[in-house]
Amino acid sequence: MAYSFPEEVLEYVFAFLSSDKDRNAVSLVCKSWYEIERWCRRRIFIGNCYAVSPQIVIRRFPEVRAVKIKGKPHFADFNLVPEGWGAYLYPWISAMARSYPWLEEIKLKRMVVTDESLELISKSFKNFKVLVLSSCEGFTTDGLASIAANCRNLRELDLRESEVEDLSGHWLSHFPDNFTSLVSLNMSCLGSEVSFSALERLVSRCPNLKTLRLNRAVPVEKLPSLLRRAPQLVEFGTGAYSAEIQTDIFSNLVEAFSGCKHLKSLSGFWDVVPAYLPAMYNVCSRITSLNLSYATVQSPDLVELISQCPNLKCLWVLDYIEDAGLKALSSYCKDLQELRVFPSDPYGAEPNVSLTEQGLVTVSAGCPKLQSVLYFCRQMSNAALIAIARNRPNFIRFRLCIIEPQAPDYLTLEPLDTGFGAIVENCKELRRLSLSGLLTDRVFEYIGTHAKKLEMLSIAFAGDSDLGLHHVLSGCESLRKLEIRDCPFGHKALLANAAKLETMRSLWMSSCSVSYGACKLLGQKMPRLNVEVIDERGSPNSRPETCPVEKLYVYRTVAGPRVDKPDFVWTMDEDAALRLS
Amino acid sequence: MNLKATELRLGLPGTDESQKEYSSFVKSNKRSSEGMDSSCNEEECATAPKAQVVGWPPVRSYRKNVLQQQQKKSDSDVSGMYVKVSMDGAPYLRKIDIKVYKNYPDLLMALENMFKCSMGVYSEREGYNGSEYAPTYEDKDGDWMLVGDVPWDMFVTSCKRLRIMKGSEAKGLGCQ
């Protein structure tokens, strides 16, 4: 006789499973486990909003409390996805409003969110707690006012890097006087000034506030008043960090910062006046995360600050830090795990700062825990990349952007194939890689051979032929997301590895050489993929079949072809897909 | 882009494609003519002589906006910081580049030479009390301030114009 636990026991056990992978595995064991699991799944992650429909999700998982949905492809961040492409939130909210009255959390990335959606959220979910809008757009501060006014149990409102139409700062004043549950507020992307007294009162009456990221409009002399009301803060983002130097402002800041014994993360720092940076020195010893990527101060001032932060784990900074500053970083911050260096003058023809490959080499040598890097620079060599790879085999994210496309090794004028080859060969746990510089098909051979744990690969202006793409598609076993722009890849590798595309979340190819005919063929052969051509020149039927498409976005889906496409997106072989479904 | 009429088939790509020479690797992948960044305004084009490729380098637009404002500031650094200088009783104004000077004493000496006046020595308590003339400046907020109160770097970036006031009039500014 087979053992069988009562359903309640199984459900109790399944509740301990938080990872989607585990829950998916559990649901495949047998029909009864599938049933039990689907009734008790509370958190859903949808990596591509078009891979599944709201109806399918709701039908399978009726008791969801938290959803996380991602919309546009990553290259939308760099204006490669035309306006009006899609990723609309409204259909999701409208469906969930009916079926998930107890929904508590909505986390979105690169979705189009309207005020209508925000209002519907605020009125449909009585226990709504968490709203995170990362790189979203389409809404105004009026939508925020609805959330503030109606979500009585709101804990988190995080607008990180969203594009909000800022009609006024008045939305903040819509939080009711008896609203006290706020734990996290990130309004750093907003432009308008909010009523400062409303902000002060809000901060005062929310004793659990741990994260407060202000926007640029809050002047530095107002910070002490807020900090004094929230000494329990763990994460704080300033506004513009500049003012005429006045000793009373400075001493107030020092005192206010000193009162915050739990501060771990600092950000903001627009328009920094270096003289005000020392006001924070008292808290620096506890700081683990520092975002100075808006701070246009020079290296010596940055080093002064960083030298006070021995426990720093994460640093985002502009290239004003220069090689010298990175050397200092590597000696003071031995716990550093993540470094991002952004370009202060990305479009300038000549370097404006003394930041080279040497800075990255030094940090990779001096920081034993460094695992995640985003680095913009103007020159690189194979020797440096090899040194970096040998210094730091524990990289899991390595994103290098050499500003000039197809820039060769500046010492030898050769391609950077061997350098990146060393990265993938040594860093066996590498999950994310962004390439740049002059690269031939050989680098892809290295990647296909060694990068077995690689999940996301970004390629630009690289490679010689389809062989390069074939190496990647056939060799990278863990590949989930592949984004390619301006590479001489045609259809051969794509068609030869069509089945691979069903094991991935998505493939993006723009300004490559994939012909319209090939896209149609791929669409016909692979009914479980949406093969979408994006072309702003008008219907691909008006051009020869051999003509390359502007952009191609391929993703696996159980929802069939999109029903909300704009007029510049075509689904290949839509008819066949509809017939099969 | 060289468009070959390729035969469409589901097969492995061959290895007969010859490796291109590095030197002849044409930068034909850059769609610079078609792909002018729609957000590329005249100012950006003026400072970056190269044609910009859409979305390259991969910098988010909110970061670009911050940096553009900073660029404007540093551009004015490069061109010099000319401000008008008036002196009470003088028939016409002068213009000086305050970036040429390293500190207050340098600036005051230059002004004294230019206008043939004496302004004495600055003190925090008394200002320029006792001197025939006192230097004042208009700051970004439109207020008239006594020269010398704020650190030099702060002064250079906030000074919009200078006015050399008669000592008798400046008495009010010097008092605490």
PDB file of C-alpha atoms in Angstrom, chain B residues 6 12 17 27 52-53 73 89 96 108 112 147 149-150 158 163 166-167 172:
ATOM      1  CA  THR B   6      21.143  32.330 -48.750  1.00  0.00           C
ATOM      2  CA  LEU B  12      24.388  23.452 -39.195  1.00  0.00           C
ATOM      3  CA  GLU B  17      33.057  31.421 -44.135  1.00  0.00           C
ATOM      4  CA  LYS B  27      32.158  49.435 -39.063  1.00  0.00           C
ATOM      5  CA  GLN B  52      25.744  58.917 -32.005  1.00  0.00           C
ATOM      6  CA  VAL B  53      24.521  55.369 -32.262  1.00  0.00           C
ATOM      7  CA  LYS B  73      28.385  73.663 -15.702  1.00  0.00           C
ATOM      8  CA  GLY B  89      31.273 106.786  -9.058  1.00  0.00           C
ATOM      9  CA  ILE B  96      37.162  90.341 -15.282  1.00  0.00           C
ATOM     10  CA  LEU B 108      41.370  92.134  -4.324  1.00  0.00           C
ATOM     11  CA  GLU B 112      42.590  97.630  -6.428  1.00  0.00           C
ATOM     12  CA  VAL B 147      33.284  89.387  -0.772  1.00  0.00           C
ATOM     13  CA  ASP B 149      32.618  85.409   3.662  1.00  0.00           C
ATOM     14  CA  VAL B 150      32.438  82.076   1.853  1.00  0.00           C
ATOM     15  CA  SER B 158      28.083  81.728  -7.102  1.00  0.00           C
ATOM     16  CA  ARG B 163      30.298  95.958  -7.172  1.00  0.00           C
ATOM     17  CA  LYS B 166      31.957 103.151  -1.059  1.00  0.00           C
ATOM     18  CA  GLY B 167      33.141 102.280   2.426  1.00  0.00           C
ATOM     19  CA  GLY B 172      25.915  97.837   7.081  1.00  0.00           C
TER      20      GLY B 172
END
